[in-house]
Amino acid sequence: MMMIRQAAKKALGLTSRQSTPCSVGIFRSYHENVIDHYDNPRNVGSFDKNDPTVGTGLVGAPACGDVMKLQIKVDEKTGQIVDARFKTFGCGSAIASSSVATEWVKGKAMEEVLTIKNTEIAKHLSLPPVKLHCSMLAEDAIKAAVKDYKEKRVKTNGA
Amino acid sequence: MGLIGDRRIRPKERETTTVFATEPPWLLQLQGFSGNYRGLSSSLKPFSILQEDEFHKLANVTMNHLLEKIEDYGDNVQIDGFDIDYGNEVLTLKLGSLGTYVLNKQTPNRQIWMSSPVSGPSRFDWDREANAWIYRRTEAKLHKLLEEELESLCGEPIQLS
């Protein structure tokens, strides 16, 4: 009797959906912003690192699973970042974090991009706790790129 | 994630690292590092201080100690959704709506990494002189930071040192 009732329920689509992972809440997925940046990464590529208008930040370590290279192209007269490129080896969150970073630095002054915080990147991508380190790496990459550019300027001006 | 193991990487002078975000692992070409190599720890080179077995010993003691103390703490405080789990060398502490802590060993860097709902991500190196795990950027000590944060989140003090 019970089996017939169950079969009838199934036929009518009335059974509970407990077998589907999505409905139980254990299912965890990347936020759509992360997927977007992974599928359509912005500004992937390289500049010539010997170009005096380019600052290169290289952070991370392959053994840890994440390496980010972020490059900025700076307008020498205004000190504004006119373009940015990145290449990242790592998880989807790391790729998305560095992709976001290149978007956010474009068109801003160097001093302004130094204020970009990993918390803002993490919030934008809804990163889970274990992936907050990726956003920190992206913040570090921005700072490293700016630092590299400034050091290069000092060298060329001093020479 | 890529499958590059650190054994296959040999740093060369003045060459750029070329890595691709979307290439499959077997096509990744790593051509060494530029002079700009930076480890995650801002002032320390990864392998200069602790030997791996020493790191494991210290870190395991720390993680197990934290697990024990925080488990006891959880029995005393009334936090909805309190849960602590230690698996695969990752310590996950859920505090319900107050947030989630994740602590893990980062062996290549000889560090303990923490993700905090209060202070975000931080990375602790073992300081022999201080006999403590310290986050170089802020000079914060792991145990002290956790004590402060847990007390402010849960309302009850905790002794971790």
Short mmCIF file of C-alpha atoms in Angstrom, two decimals:
data_model
loop_
_atom_site.label_atom_id
_atom_site.label_comp_id
_atom_site.label_asym_id
_atom_site.label_seq_id
_atom_site.Cartn_x
_atom_site.Cartn_y
_atom_site.Cartn_z
CA MET A 1 0.00 0.00 0.00
CA MET A 2 2.76 2.41 1.02
CA MET A 3 4.77 1.62 -2.07
CA ILE A 4 1.90 2.34 -4.36
CA ARG A 5 1.32 5.63 -2.63
CA GLN A 6 5.01 6.54 -2.97
CA ALA A 7 4.99 5.61 -6.63
CA ALA A 8 1.91 7.69 -7.20
CA LYS A 9 3.50 10.66 -5.44
CA LYS A 10 6.59 10.37 -7.56
CA ALA A 11 4.55 10.23 -10.71
CA LEU A 12 2.81 13.42 -9.67
CA GLY A 13 6.10 15.04 -8.70
CA LEU A 14 5.11 15.38 -5.09
CA THR A 15 7.99 13.61 -3.35
CA SER A 16 10.33 15.63 -1.19
CA ARG A 17 13.52 16.74 -2.87
CA GLN A 18 15.84 15.61 -0.13
CA SER A 19 17.90 13.55 -2.51
CA THR A 20 18.90 16.64 -4.48
CA PRO A 21 22.07 18.17 -3.05
CA CYS A 22 21.01 21.74 -3.85
CA SER A 23 18.09 21.81 -1.51
CA VAL A 24 19.90 20.60 1.59
CA GLY A 25 22.23 23.59 1.84
CA ILE A 26 25.43 21.55 1.93
CA PHE A 27 25.90 22.42 -1.71
CA ARG A 28 28.32 25.36 -1.95
CA SER A 29 29.19 27.07 -5.17
CA TYR A 30 31.34 29.91 -6.32
CA HIS A 31 29.61 33.27 -6.30
CA GLU A 32 28.48 34.32 -9.77
CA ASN A 33 31.02 37.16 -9.75
CA VAL A 34 33.82 34.65 -9.31
CA ILE A 35 32.49 32.45 -12.10
CA ASP A 36 32.17 35.51 -14.32
CA HIS A 37 35.79 36.48 -13.77
CA TYR A 38 36.91 32.92 -14.31
CA ASP A 39 35.00 32.50 -17.57
CA ASN A 40 35.70 36.02 -18.80
CA PRO A 41 38.88 37.14 -17.10
CA ARG A 42 39.57 40.78 -17.71
CA ASN A 43 42.98 42.06 -18.70
CA VAL A 44 44.87 38.79 -18.98
CA GLY A 45 48.29 39.32 -20.45
CA SER A 46 51.65 41.01 -20.02
CA PHE A 47 53.41 44.23 -20.58
CA ASP A 48 57.09 44.45 -21.30
CA LYS A 49 58.53 44.58 -17.83
CA ASN A 50 61.50 46.58 -19.04
CA ASP A 51 59.18 49.39 -20.15
CA PRO A 52 59.83 52.27 -17.76
CA THR A 53 56.13 53.04 -17.52
CA VAL A 54 55.34 49.54 -16.31
CA GLY A 55 55.33 48.32 -12.72
CA THR A 56 55.33 44.57 -12.09
CA GLY A 57 54.16 42.90 -8.92
CA LEU A 58 54.85 39.19 -8.52
CA VAL A 59 53.51 37.59 -5.36
CA GLY A 60 52.87 34.17 -4.00
CA ALA A 61 54.60 30.83 -4.36
CA PRO A 62 53.73 27.87 -6.58
CA ALA A 63 54.27 25.46 -3.72
CA CYS A 64 51.44 27.18 -1.90
CA GLY A 65 49.22 26.98 -4.93
CA ASP A 66 48.96 30.65 -5.85
CA VAL A 67 51.15 32.93 -7.93
CA MET A 68 49.92 36.29 -9.16
CA LYS A 69 51.63 38.64 -11.53
CA LEU A 70 49.97 42.02 -11.81
CA GLN A 71 51.35 44.75 -14.05
CA ILE A 72 50.35 48.38 -14.25
CA LYS A 73 51.05 50.90 -16.95
CA VAL A 74 51.39 54.39 -15.57
CA ASP A 75 51.08 57.73 -17.29
CA GLU A 76 54.33 59.41 -16.27
CA LYS A 77 52.92 62.91 -16.33
CA THR A 78 49.80 62.37 -14.27
CA GLY A 79 50.81 59.37 -12.16
CA GLN A 80 47.58 57.67 -13.17
CA ILE A 81 47.35 54.00 -13.98
CA VAL A 82 46.15 53.80 -17.55
CA ASP A 83 46.21 50.04 -18.06
CA ALA A 84 46.73 46.80 -16.16
CA ARG A 85 47.37 43.16 -16.92
CA PHE A 86 47.46 40.04 -14.83
CA LYS A 87 48.43 36.40 -15.00
CA THR A 88 47.55 34.12 -12.16
CA PHE A 89 48.26 30.50 -11.36
CA GLY A 90 45.83 29.27 -8.76
CA CYS A 91 42.26 28.61 -7.80
CA GLY A 92 39.16 30.29 -9.22
CA SER A 93 39.06 32.71 -6.31
CA ALA A 94 42.67 33.74 -6.88
CA ILE A 95 42.07 34.30 -10.57
CA ALA A 96 38.93 36.29 -9.88
CA SER A 97 40.63 38.37 -7.16
CA SER A 98 43.48 39.38 -9.44
CA SER A 99 41.10 40.01 -12.34
CA VAL A 100 39.05 42.33 -10.11
CA ALA A 101 42.24 44.03 -9.00
CA THR A 102 43.20 44.88 -12.59
CA GLU A 103 39.73 46.32 -13.18
CA TRP A 104 39.83 48.44 -10.06
CA VAL A 105 43.27 49.96 -10.60
CA LYS A 106 42.59 51.25 -14.08
CA GLY A 107 42.08 54.98 -14.26
CA LYS A 108 43.14 55.58 -10.68
CA ALA A 109 46.10 57.38 -9.19
CA MET A 110 48.82 55.21 -7.67
CA GLU A 111 48.26 56.54 -4.18
CA GLU A 112 44.59 55.74 -4.48
CA VAL A 113 45.08 52.09 -5.50
CA LEU A 114 47.25 51.54 -2.45
CA THR A 115 44.09 51.99 -0.42
CA ILE A 116 42.32 49.08 -2.11
CA LYS A 117 41.70 46.59 0.67
CA ASN A 118 41.49 42.82 0.44
CA THR A 119 38.21 43.04 2.34
CA GLU A 120 36.62 44.98 -0.50
CA ILE A 121 37.71 42.42 -3.07
CA ALA A 122 36.51 39.58 -0.84
CA LYS A 123 33.17 41.27 -0.35
CA HIS A 124 32.72 41.90 -4.06
CA LEU A 125 33.33 38.23 -4.81
CA SER A 126 31.57 36.88 -1.69
CA LEU A 127 34.65 34.83 -0.92
CA PRO A 128 34.23 32.16 1.74
CA PRO A 129 36.54 32.32 4.82
CA VAL A 130 39.07 29.85 3.43
CA LYS A 131 39.55 32.01 0.29
CA LEU A 132 40.14 35.35 1.99
CA HIS A 133 43.85 34.73 1.52
CA CYS A 134 43.37 35.07 -2.26
CA SER A 135 42.03 38.58 -1.89
CA MET A 136 44.94 39.48 0.36
CA LEU A 137 47.33 38.23 -2.29
CA ALA A 138 45.61 40.45 -4.86
CA GLU A 139 46.02 43.45 -2.56
CA ASP A 140 49.69 42.53 -2.14
CA ALA A 141 50.08 42.25 -5.91
CA ILE A 142 48.76 45.79 -6.40
CA LYS A 143 51.12 47.15 -3.77
CA ALA A 144 54.05 45.23 -5.24
CA ALA A 145 53.34 46.61 -8.72
CA VAL A 146 53.20 50.19 -7.46
CA LYS A 147 56.37 49.68 -5.44
CA ASP A 148 58.18 48.26 -8.44
CA TYR A 149 57.17 51.20 -10.62
CA LYS A 150 58.33 53.70 -8.01
CA GLU A 151 61.65 51.93 -7.60
CA LYS A 152 62.18 51.96 -11.34
CA ARG A 153 61.46 55.69 -11.45
CA VAL A 154 63.99 56.32 -8.74
CA LYS A 155 66.56 54.33 -10.67
CA THR A 156 65.97 56.12 -13.97
CA ASN A 157 65.84 59.55 -12.33
CA GLY A 158 68.92 58.85 -10.28
CA ALA A 159 70.92 57.50 -13.23
CA MET B 1 44.54 24.09 -9.54
CA GLY B 2 47.76 23.51 -11.31
CA LEU B 3 49.90 20.51 -10.65
CA ILE B 4 53.27 22.23 -10.56
CA GLY B 5 55.27 20.85 -7.70
CA ASP B 6 58.01 22.97 -6.27
CA ARG B 7 60.61 20.44 -7.31
CA ARG B 8 60.12 21.33 -10.95
CA ILE B 9 60.74 24.99 -10.49
CA ARG B 10 64.23 26.33 -10.66
CA PRO B 11 64.52 30.09 -10.31
CA LYS B 12 66.56 31.73 -13.00
CA GLU B 13 67.94 35.21 -12.91
CA ARG B 14 66.06 38.00 -14.60
CA GLU B 15 63.50 35.93 -16.44
CA THR B 16 59.81 36.50 -16.12
CA THR B 17 57.44 33.91 -14.85
CA THR B 18 54.81 33.13 -17.43
CA VAL B 19 51.72 31.56 -16.01
CA PHE B 20 48.34 31.25 -17.58
CA ALA B 21 45.06 31.56 -15.80
CA THR B 22 43.10 29.16 -17.94
CA GLU B 23 45.64 26.75 -19.39
CA PRO B 24 45.39 23.11 -18.38
CA PRO B 25 48.16 22.12 -15.96
CA TRP B 26 50.19 20.12 -18.46
CA LEU B 27 50.57 23.15 -20.71
CA LEU B 28 51.69 25.52 -18.01
CA GLN B 29 55.11 26.82 -18.77
CA LEU B 30 57.02 28.15 -15.90
CA GLN B 31 60.17 29.91 -16.89
CA GLY B 32 61.59 30.77 -13.54
CA PHE B 33 61.12 33.88 -11.52
CA SER B 34 62.06 37.45 -12.07
CA GLY B 35 64.25 39.17 -9.53
CA ASN B 36 61.00 40.28 -7.91
CA TYR B 37 60.22 36.98 -6.25
CA ARG B 38 58.22 37.50 -3.13
CA GLY B 39 57.18 34.85 -0.67
CA LEU B 40 53.97 35.37 1.20
CA SER B 41 55.82 36.32 4.33
CA SER B 42 56.95 39.85 3.76
CA SER B 43 60.24 39.75 5.59
CA LEU B 44 61.22 36.07 5.69
CA LYS B 45 62.36 33.75 2.95
CA PRO B 46 60.18 30.61 3.21
CA PHE B 47 62.83 28.02 3.97
CA SER B 48 65.31 29.91 6.02
CA ILE B 49 64.05 29.41 9.53
CA LEU B 50 62.28 26.16 10.37
CA GLN B 51 63.02 22.70 9.18
CA GLU B 52 59.91 20.94 7.99
CA ASP B 53 59.75 18.36 10.75
CA GLU B 54 60.25 21.02 13.39
CA PHE B 55 57.51 23.07 11.80
CA HIS B 56 55.11 20.13 11.82
CA LYS B 57 55.83 19.43 15.46
CA LEU B 58 55.28 23.02 16.53
CA ALA B 59 52.27 23.59 14.34
CA ASN B 60 50.57 20.33 15.30
CA VAL B 61 50.99 21.10 18.98
CA THR B 62 49.51 24.53 18.41
CA MET B 63 46.56 23.29 16.38
CA ASN B 64 45.71 20.54 18.82
CA HIS B 65 46.04 22.88 21.76
CA LEU B 66 43.71 25.38 20.13
CA LEU B 67 41.25 22.64 19.29
CA GLU B 68 41.11 21.45 22.88
CA LYS B 69 40.81 24.87 24.45
CA ILE B 70 38.19 26.12 22.03
CA GLU B 71 36.19 22.93 22.39
CA ASP B 72 36.03 23.50 26.14
CA TYR B 73 35.21 27.13 25.54
CA GLY B 74 32.32 26.13 23.32
CA ASP B 75 30.89 24.04 26.13
CA ASN B 76 30.80 27.10 28.35
CA VAL B 77 29.54 29.82 26.05
CA GLN B 78 26.06 29.84 24.61
CA ILE B 79 26.62 30.39 20.92
CA ASP B 80 24.00 29.26 18.46
CA GLY B 81 25.57 27.15 15.78
CA PHE B 82 28.89 26.67 17.61
CA ASP B 83 30.89 23.93 15.94
CA ILE B 84 34.56 23.09 15.81
CA ASP B 85 36.15 20.56 13.50
CA TYR B 86 39.73 19.54 12.81
CA GLY B 87 40.18 17.50 9.67
CA ASN B 88 42.93 17.28 7.03
CA GLU B 89 44.97 19.67 9.17
CA VAL B 90 42.34 22.38 8.80
CA LEU B 91 40.65 23.74 11.91
CA THR B 92 37.22 25.16 11.20
CA LEU B 93 35.44 27.02 13.97
CA LYS B 94 31.86 28.03 13.27
CA LEU B 95 30.28 30.62 15.49
CA GLY B 96 26.87 30.65 13.91
CA SER B 97 25.92 34.08 12.70
CA LEU B 98 29.08 35.57 14.22
CA GLY B 99 31.16 34.06 11.45
CA THR B 100 33.63 31.28 10.74
CA TYR B 101 37.32 30.91 11.54
CA VAL B 102 39.57 28.75 9.41
CA LEU B 103 43.08 27.88 10.57
CA ASN B 104 45.45 25.75 8.58
CA LYS B 105 49.09 24.84 8.29
CA GLN B 106 50.83 26.29 5.27
CA THR B 107 53.81 23.95 5.17
CA PRO B 108 55.78 25.39 2.21
CA ASN B 109 55.94 28.74 4.02
CA ARG B 110 56.29 27.22 7.50
CA GLN B 111 53.27 29.31 8.49
CA ILE B 112 49.91 28.96 10.14
CA TRP B 113 47.24 30.76 8.16
CA MET B 114 44.13 32.11 9.74
CA SER B 115 40.97 33.50 8.24
CA SER B 116 39.00 35.51 10.76
CA PRO B 117 35.55 37.07 10.47
CA VAL B 118 36.97 39.97 12.49
CA SER B 119 40.43 40.61 11.12
CA GLY B 120 40.33 38.81 7.79
CA PRO B 121 43.29 36.77 6.56
CA SER B 122 46.59 36.61 8.45
CA ARG B 123 49.71 34.49 8.29
CA PHE B 124 51.78 33.60 11.31
CA ASP B 125 55.46 32.71 11.39
CA TRP B 126 57.13 30.97 14.30
CA ASP B 127 59.28 33.35 16.26
CA ARG B 128 61.85 31.45 18.29
CA GLU B 129 62.69 34.32 20.57
CA ALA B 130 59.12 35.15 21.42
CA ASN B 131 58.17 31.46 21.43
CA ALA B 132 55.02 32.37 19.58
CA TRP B 133 53.35 32.51 16.19
CA ILE B 134 53.53 36.09 14.98
CA TYR B 135 51.96 37.93 12.04
CA ARG B 136 54.82 40.08 10.82
CA ARG B 137 52.68 42.80 9.34
CA THR B 138 50.95 43.68 12.57
CA GLU B 139 53.24 41.98 15.12
CA ALA B 140 50.12 40.24 16.40
CA LYS B 141 50.54 36.95 18.25
CA LEU B 142 48.19 34.18 17.17
CA HIS B 143 47.04 33.15 20.65
CA LYS B 144 46.57 36.69 21.86
CA LEU B 145 44.69 37.73 18.73
CA LEU B 146 42.32 34.78 19.04
CA GLU B 147 41.79 35.48 22.73
CA GLU B 148 40.84 39.08 22.03
CA GLU B 149 38.61 38.32 19.10
CA LEU B 150 36.79 35.42 20.71
CA GLU B 151 36.16 37.42 23.84
CA SER B 152 34.76 40.34 21.86
CA LEU B 153 32.62 38.06 19.70
CA CYS B 154 31.31 35.67 22.33
CA GLY B 155 31.43 37.80 25.44
CA GLU B 156 33.46 35.35 27.51
CA PRO B 157 37.22 35.50 28.00
CA ILE B 158 39.35 32.57 26.93
CA GLN B 159 42.88 31.56 27.93
CA LEU B 160 44.85 30.18 25.01
CA SER B 161 48.46 30.94 25.85
#
